[in-house]
mmCIF file of C-alpha atoms in Angstrom:
data_model
loop_
_atom_site.group_PDB
_atom_site.id
_atom_site.type_symbol
_atom_site.label_atom_id
_atom_site.label_comp_id
_atom_site.label_asym_id
_atom_site.label_seq_id
_atom_site.Cartn_x
_atom_site.Cartn_y
_atom_site.Cartn_z
ATOM 1 C CA ALA N 142 15.441 -1.445 -7.297
ATOM 2 C CA GLN N 143 14.795 -3.833 -4.620
ATOM 3 C CA SER N 144 11.200 -3.985 -3.591
ATOM 4 C CA VAL N 145 8.042 -5.657 -2.715
ATOM 5 C CA THR N 146 5.255 -5.756 -5.093
ATOM 6 C CA GLN N 147 1.600 -6.348 -4.410
ATOM 7 C CA PRO N 148 0.181 -6.134 -7.906
ATOM 8 C CA ASP N 149 -3.472 -5.999 -6.968
ATOM 9 C CA ILE N 150 -4.534 -2.782 -5.301
ATOM 10 C CA HIS N 151 -8.275 -3.696 -4.805
ATOM 11 C CA ILE N 152 -9.786 -7.148 -4.693
ATOM 12 C CA THR N 153 -13.498 -8.103 -4.379
ATOM 13 C CA VAL N 154 -14.654 -11.470 -3.409
ATOM 14 C CA SER N 155 -17.975 -12.920 -2.379
ATOM 15 C CA GLU N 156 -18.296 -14.353 1.114
ATOM 16 C CA GLY N 157 -17.414 -17.997 1.167
ATOM 17 C CA ALA N 158 -15.223 -17.761 -2.052
ATOM 18 C CA SER N 159 -11.390 -18.488 -2.040
ATOM 19 C CA LEU N 160 -8.962 -15.735 -1.845
ATOM 20 C CA GLU N 161 -5.331 -15.313 -2.842
ATOM 21 C CA LEU N 162 -3.390 -12.120 -2.563
ATOM 22 C CA ARG N 163 -0.059 -11.823 -4.371
ATOM 23 C CA CYS N 164 3.153 -10.628 -3.163
ATOM 24 C CA ASN N 165 6.464 -10.731 -5.187
ATOM 25 C CA TYR N 166 9.924 -9.561 -3.846
ATOM 26 C CA SER N 167 13.005 -8.622 -5.809
ATOM 27 C CA TYR N 168 15.848 -9.382 -3.303
ATOM 28 C CA GLY N 169 18.679 -11.745 -4.260
ATOM 29 C CA ALA N 170 18.535 -13.812 -1.184
ATOM 30 C CA THR N 171 15.644 -15.218 0.567
ATOM 31 C CA PRO N 172 14.299 -12.736 3.102
ATOM 32 C CA TYR N 173 12.058 -13.295 5.925
ATOM 33 C CA LEU N 174 8.632 -12.824 4.827
ATOM 34 C CA PHE N 175 5.359 -11.641 6.569
ATOM 35 C CA TRP N 176 1.688 -10.820 6.009
ATOM 36 C CA TYR N 177 -0.049 -8.269 8.085
ATOM 37 C CA VAL N 178 -3.653 -7.112 8.076
ATOM 38 C CA GLN N 179 -4.955 -3.727 9.000
ATOM 39 C CA SER N 180 -8.537 -3.087 9.627
ATOM 40 C CA PRO N 181 -9.598 0.736 9.481
ATOM 41 C CA GLY N 182 -8.141 2.898 12.201
ATOM 42 C CA GLN N 183 -5.987 -0.071 13.599
ATOM 43 C CA GLY N 184 -2.480 -0.963 13.636
ATOM 44 C CA LEU N 185 -1.118 -3.853 11.799
ATOM 45 C CA GLN N 186 -1.728 -7.361 12.889
ATOM 46 C CA LEU N 187 0.729 -10.430 11.986
ATOM 47 C CA LEU N 188 -0.984 -12.962 10.013
ATOM 48 C CA LEU N 189 1.711 -15.323 9.347
ATOM 49 C CA LYS N 190 5.531 -15.476 8.782
ATOM 50 C CA TYR N 191 8.204 -17.415 6.725
ATOM 51 C CA PHE N 192 11.768 -17.749 7.882
ATOM 52 C CA SER N 193 12.936 -21.158 6.396
ATOM 53 C CA GLY N 194 11.904 -24.641 6.153
ATOM 54 C CA ASP N 195 8.308 -25.831 5.028
ATOM 55 C CA THR N 196 7.262 -23.534 2.223
ATOM 56 C CA LEU N 197 3.635 -23.691 3.290
ATOM 57 C CA VAL N 198 3.022 -21.815 6.424
ATOM 58 C CA GLN N 199 -0.133 -21.568 8.478
ATOM 59 C CA GLY N 200 -1.273 -18.318 10.319
ATOM 60 C CA ILE N 201 -4.204 -17.074 12.107
ATOM 61 C CA LYS N 202 -7.597 -16.599 11.125
ATOM 62 C CA GLY N 203 -7.589 -19.665 8.842
ATOM 63 C CA PHE N 204 -4.823 -17.756 6.363
ATOM 64 C CA GLU N 205 -1.905 -19.676 4.799
ATOM 65 C CA ALA N 206 0.889 -18.655 2.490
ATOM 66 C CA GLU N 207 3.104 -20.415 0.312
ATOM 67 C CA PHE N 208 6.780 -19.316 -0.254
ATOM 68 C CA LYS N 209 7.918 -20.045 -3.988
ATOM 69 C CA ARG N 210 11.592 -19.466 -4.327
ATOM 70 C CA SER N 211 11.579 -19.780 -8.074
ATOM 71 C CA GLN N 212 9.017 -17.158 -8.567
ATOM 72 C CA SER N 213 10.196 -14.909 -5.593
ATOM 73 C CA SER N 214 6.647 -15.074 -4.418
ATOM 74 C CA PHE N 215 4.841 -15.373 -0.974
ATOM 75 C CA ASN N 216 1.223 -15.503 -1.708
ATOM 76 C CA LEU N 217 -1.490 -15.379 0.944
ATOM 77 C CA ARG N 218 -4.530 -17.556 0.824
ATOM 78 C CA LYS N 219 -7.840 -18.340 2.491
ATOM 79 C CA PRO N 220 -10.063 -21.137 1.282
ATOM 80 C CA SER N 221 -13.323 -19.373 2.292
ATOM 81 C CA VAL N 222 -13.531 -15.659 3.011
ATOM 82 C CA HIS N 223 -15.472 -14.376 5.896
ATOM 83 C CA TRP N 224 -17.321 -10.786 5.862
ATOM 84 C CA SER N 225 -14.866 -9.920 8.748
ATOM 85 C CA ASP N 226 -11.873 -10.351 6.478
ATOM 86 C CA ALA N 227 -12.404 -7.203 4.787
ATOM 87 C CA ALA N 228 -9.376 -5.195 5.389
ATOM 88 C CA GLU N 229 -6.166 -4.075 3.925
ATOM 89 C CA TYR N 230 -3.297 -6.697 3.652
ATOM 90 C CA PHE N 231 0.450 -5.921 3.470
ATOM 91 C CA CYS N 232 3.232 -8.209 2.480
ATOM 92 C CA ALA N 233 6.407 -7.248 4.161
ATOM 93 C CA VAL N 234 10.162 -8.254 3.760
ATOM 94 C CA ASP N 235 13.038 -8.356 6.085
ATOM 95 C CA ARG N 236 15.731 -8.551 3.466
ATOM 96 C CA THR N 237 18.585 -9.000 5.872
ATOM 97 C CA GLY N 238 16.939 -11.763 7.783
ATOM 98 C CA GLY N 239 18.348 -10.373 10.949
ATOM 99 C CA GLY N 240 15.380 -8.627 12.449
ATOM 100 C CA ASN N 241 16.016 -5.301 11.022
ATOM 101 C CA LYS N 242 13.422 -3.068 9.095
ATOM 102 C CA LEU N 243 10.561 -4.222 7.245
ATOM 103 C CA THR N 244 9.910 -3.048 3.616
ATOM 104 C CA PHE N 245 6.134 -3.140 2.813
ATOM 105 C CA GLY N 246 4.444 -3.628 -0.387
ATOM 106 C CA THR N 247 1.780 -0.955 -1.152
ATOM 107 C CA GLY N 248 -1.076 -3.131 0.269
ATOM 108 C CA THR N 249 -4.113 -4.921 -1.257
ATOM 109 C CA GLN N 250 -7.733 -3.615 -0.286
ATOM 110 C CA LEU N 251 -10.060 -6.496 0.232
ATOM 111 C CA LYS N 252 -13.717 -6.080 0.012
ATOM 112 C CA VAL N 253 -15.976 -8.964 0.654
ATOM 113 C CA GLU N 254 -19.472 -9.023 -0.810
ATOM 114 C CA LEU N 255 -22.212 -10.650 1.233
ATOM 115 C CA GLY T 245 -0.075 -9.779 27.800
ATOM 116 C CA ALA T 246 -0.231 -5.894 27.008
ATOM 117 C CA GLY T 247 0.611 -5.113 23.271
ATOM 118 C CA VAL T 248 2.577 -2.145 22.084
ATOM 119 C CA SER T 249 0.851 1.084 23.012
ATOM 120 C CA GLN T 250 1.298 4.621 21.692
ATOM 121 C CA SER T 251 0.214 8.027 22.785
ATOM 122 C CA PRO T 252 -1.460 10.180 21.859
ATOM 123 C CA SER T 253 -3.832 8.359 19.575
ATOM 124 C CA ASN T 254 -4.518 11.447 17.459
ATOM 125 C CA LYS T 255 -2.555 14.859 17.522
ATOM 126 C CA VAL T 256 -3.523 17.956 15.601
ATOM 127 C CA THR T 257 -0.853 20.642 15.439
ATOM 128 C CA GLU T 258 -0.097 23.801 13.658
ATOM 129 C CA LYS T 259 2.359 23.986 11.066
ATOM 130 C CA GLY T 260 5.757 25.129 12.805
ATOM 131 C CA LYS T 261 5.146 23.535 16.131
ATOM 132 C CA ASP T 262 7.036 20.717 17.599
ATOM 133 C CA VAL T 263 5.404 17.472 18.350
ATOM 134 C CA GLU T 264 6.504 14.337 20.569
ATOM 135 C CA LEU T 265 4.871 10.926 19.999
ATOM 136 C CA ARG T 266 5.373 8.167 22.512
ATOM 137 C CA CYS T 267 5.775 4.384 22.078
ATOM 138 C CA ASP T 268 5.562 1.772 24.973
ATOM 139 C CA PRO T 269 6.983 -1.520 23.705
ATOM 140 C CA ILE T 270 5.915 -4.917 24.703
ATOM 141 C CA SER T 271 7.665 -5.666 27.903
ATOM 142 C CA GLY T 272 11.024 -7.329 27.463
ATOM 143 C CA HIS T 273 11.187 -6.568 23.758
ATOM 144 C CA THR T 274 14.830 -5.180 23.045
ATOM 145 C CA ALA T 275 14.063 -3.872 19.455
ATOM 146 C CA LEU T 276 11.793 -0.997 18.622
ATOM 147 C CA TYR T 277 10.992 0.333 15.313
ATOM 148 C CA TRP T 278 9.258 3.521 13.992
ATOM 149 C CA TYR T 279 7.302 3.524 10.718
ATOM 150 C CA ARG T 280 5.303 6.026 8.977
ATOM 151 C CA GLN T 281 2.020 5.411 6.916
ATOM 152 C CA SER T 282 0.755 8.000 4.653
ATOM 153 C CA LEU T 283 -1.474 7.889 1.475
ATOM 154 C CA GLY T 284 1.246 9.034 -1.078
ATOM 155 C CA GLN T 285 4.227 7.043 0.540
ATOM 156 C CA GLY T 286 2.668 3.880 1.977
ATOM 157 C CA LEU T 287 4.385 2.325 4.862
ATOM 158 C CA GLU T 288 8.033 3.599 5.362
ATOM 159 C CA PHE T 289 10.602 2.745 7.850
ATOM 160 C CA LEU T 290 11.912 5.576 10.064
ATOM 161 C CA ILE T 291 14.237 4.433 12.771
ATOM 162 C CA TYR T 292 15.323 1.052 14.497
ATOM 163 C CA PHE T 293 16.307 0.837 18.113
ATOM 164 C CA GLN T 294 18.414 -2.077 19.512
ATOM 165 C CA GLY T 295 18.393 -1.373 23.243
ATOM 166 C CA ASN T 296 18.939 2.338 23.552
ATOM 167 C CA SER T 297 21.153 2.666 20.539
ATOM 168 C CA ALA T 298 19.846 3.234 16.944
ATOM 169 C CA PRO T 299 21.972 1.197 14.386
ATOM 170 C CA ASP T 300 19.696 2.300 11.580
ATOM 171 C CA LYS T 301 18.185 5.621 11.370
ATOM 172 C CA SER T 302 18.284 5.820 7.554
ATOM 173 C CA GLY T 303 14.532 6.325 7.002
ATOM 174 C CA LEU T 304 14.314 9.664 8.896
ATOM 175 C CA PRO T 305 13.200 12.049 6.346
ATOM 176 C CA SER T 306 14.997 15.144 7.449
ATOM 177 C CA ASP T 307 16.823 16.349 10.453
ATOM 178 C CA ARG T 308 13.599 17.702 11.876
ATOM 179 C CA PHE T 309 12.944 14.151 12.899
ATOM 180 C CA SER T 310 14.664 12.583 15.870
ATOM 181 C CA ALA T 311 13.937 9.723 18.150
ATOM 182 C CA GLU T 312 15.325 8.411 21.433
ATOM 183 C CA ARG T 313 14.921 5.367 23.584
ATOM 184 C CA THR T 314 15.635 5.339 27.426
ATOM 185 C CA GLY T 315 15.984 2.442 29.706
ATOM 186 C CA GLY T 316 15.473 0.069 26.882
ATOM 187 C CA SER T 317 11.839 0.720 26.890
ATOM 188 C CA VAL T 318 9.932 3.753 25.958
ATOM 189 C CA SER T 319 10.642 5.750 22.797
ATOM 190 C CA THR T 320 9.862 9.100 21.762
ATOM 191 C CA LEU T 321 9.749 10.335 18.182
ATOM 192 C CA THR T 322 10.113 14.047 18.027
ATOM 193 C CA ILE T 323 9.352 16.280 14.826
ATOM 194 C CA GLN T 324 10.329 19.759 14.967
ATOM 195 C CA ARG T 325 8.884 22.723 13.088
ATOM 196 C CA THR T 326 6.237 20.354 11.601
ATOM 197 C CA GLN T 327 5.110 20.743 8.068
ATOM 198 C CA GLN T 328 1.929 19.569 6.538
ATOM 199 C CA GLU T 329 3.731 16.671 4.743
ATOM 200 C CA ASP T 330 4.497 15.253 8.124
ATOM 201 C CA SER T 331 0.922 14.556 8.442
ATOM 202 C CA ALA T 332 0.521 10.714 8.565
ATOM 203 C CA VAL T 333 -0.148 7.759 11.062
ATOM 204 C CA TYR T 334 3.037 6.960 12.903
ATOM 205 C CA LEU T 335 3.384 3.280 13.865
ATOM 206 C CA CYS T 336 5.633 1.888 16.452
ATOM 207 C CA ALA T 337 6.716 -1.754 16.585
ATOM 208 C CA SER T 338 8.603 -4.012 18.908
ATOM 209 C CA ARG T 339 10.370 -7.272 18.407
ATOM 210 C CA GLY T 340 11.592 -9.820 20.922
ATOM 211 C CA ILE T 341 14.108 -12.645 20.491
ATOM 212 C CA SER T 342 12.264 -13.861 17.350
ATOM 213 C CA TYR T 343 12.018 -11.875 14.153
ATOM 214 C CA GLU T 344 8.403 -10.929 14.127
ATOM 215 C CA GLN T 345 7.617 -7.218 14.736
ATOM 216 C CA TYR T 346 4.434 -6.294 16.749
ATOM 217 C CA PHE T 347 2.726 -3.135 15.998
ATOM 218 C CA GLY T 348 0.914 -0.552 18.105
ATOM 219 C CA PRO T 349 -2.261 1.096 17.024
ATOM 220 C CA GLY T 350 -0.441 4.184 15.820
ATOM 221 C CA THR T 351 -0.731 8.066 16.219
ATOM 222 C CA ARG T 352 -2.402 9.872 13.621
ATOM 223 C CA LEU T 353 -0.681 13.340 13.214
ATOM 224 C CA THR T 354 -2.541 16.256 11.298
ATOM 225 C CA VAL T 355 -0.582 19.339 10.865
ATOM 226 C CA THR T 356 -2.793 22.247 9.771
#
């Protein structure tokens, strides 16, 4: 079935350490790709997006993501994590690339140890 | 500018009652989406509006769920005869001419 996979349900990192959150999709064509972050009791905040072009995209809060077509992946990275980055992170796909519905991964809960 | 707003922020209702959830999109955004977030099902798409029409309502889980949008702006999601499995956070998002969806804070619905 066509889907979005975030294989890590929980990740714990130390403050100042680097972070990589994985996302894979199984659609045939290259969809539009997004990462969102959700803090407790809050809605979803867009971190970054990929539509086409340069495969390394920069987002807010120091996050970046790299699209790898050969691996059908769109992994989120941050060189140095801050305690305030603790939240849940969702990868999302607009598989039609037409601004239609998003299909979300199951999310990765990030815990930051001080 | 103002983001997407939703009301109420929390709603507790008894099983069998009807509820209405409201979404005010970002001004000028023509596309509006409803999603549901629950522990068991994650984030699920419900319905998509372009203007006042709904070209994709494939995610509505049953005929107890309906939504409308008037004036190309405010949208209301109505759940009739609520069931306990309807308990979830209902999220609304809107989109302008680009392809990013911007989400509201959600309405937490609890059916007792």
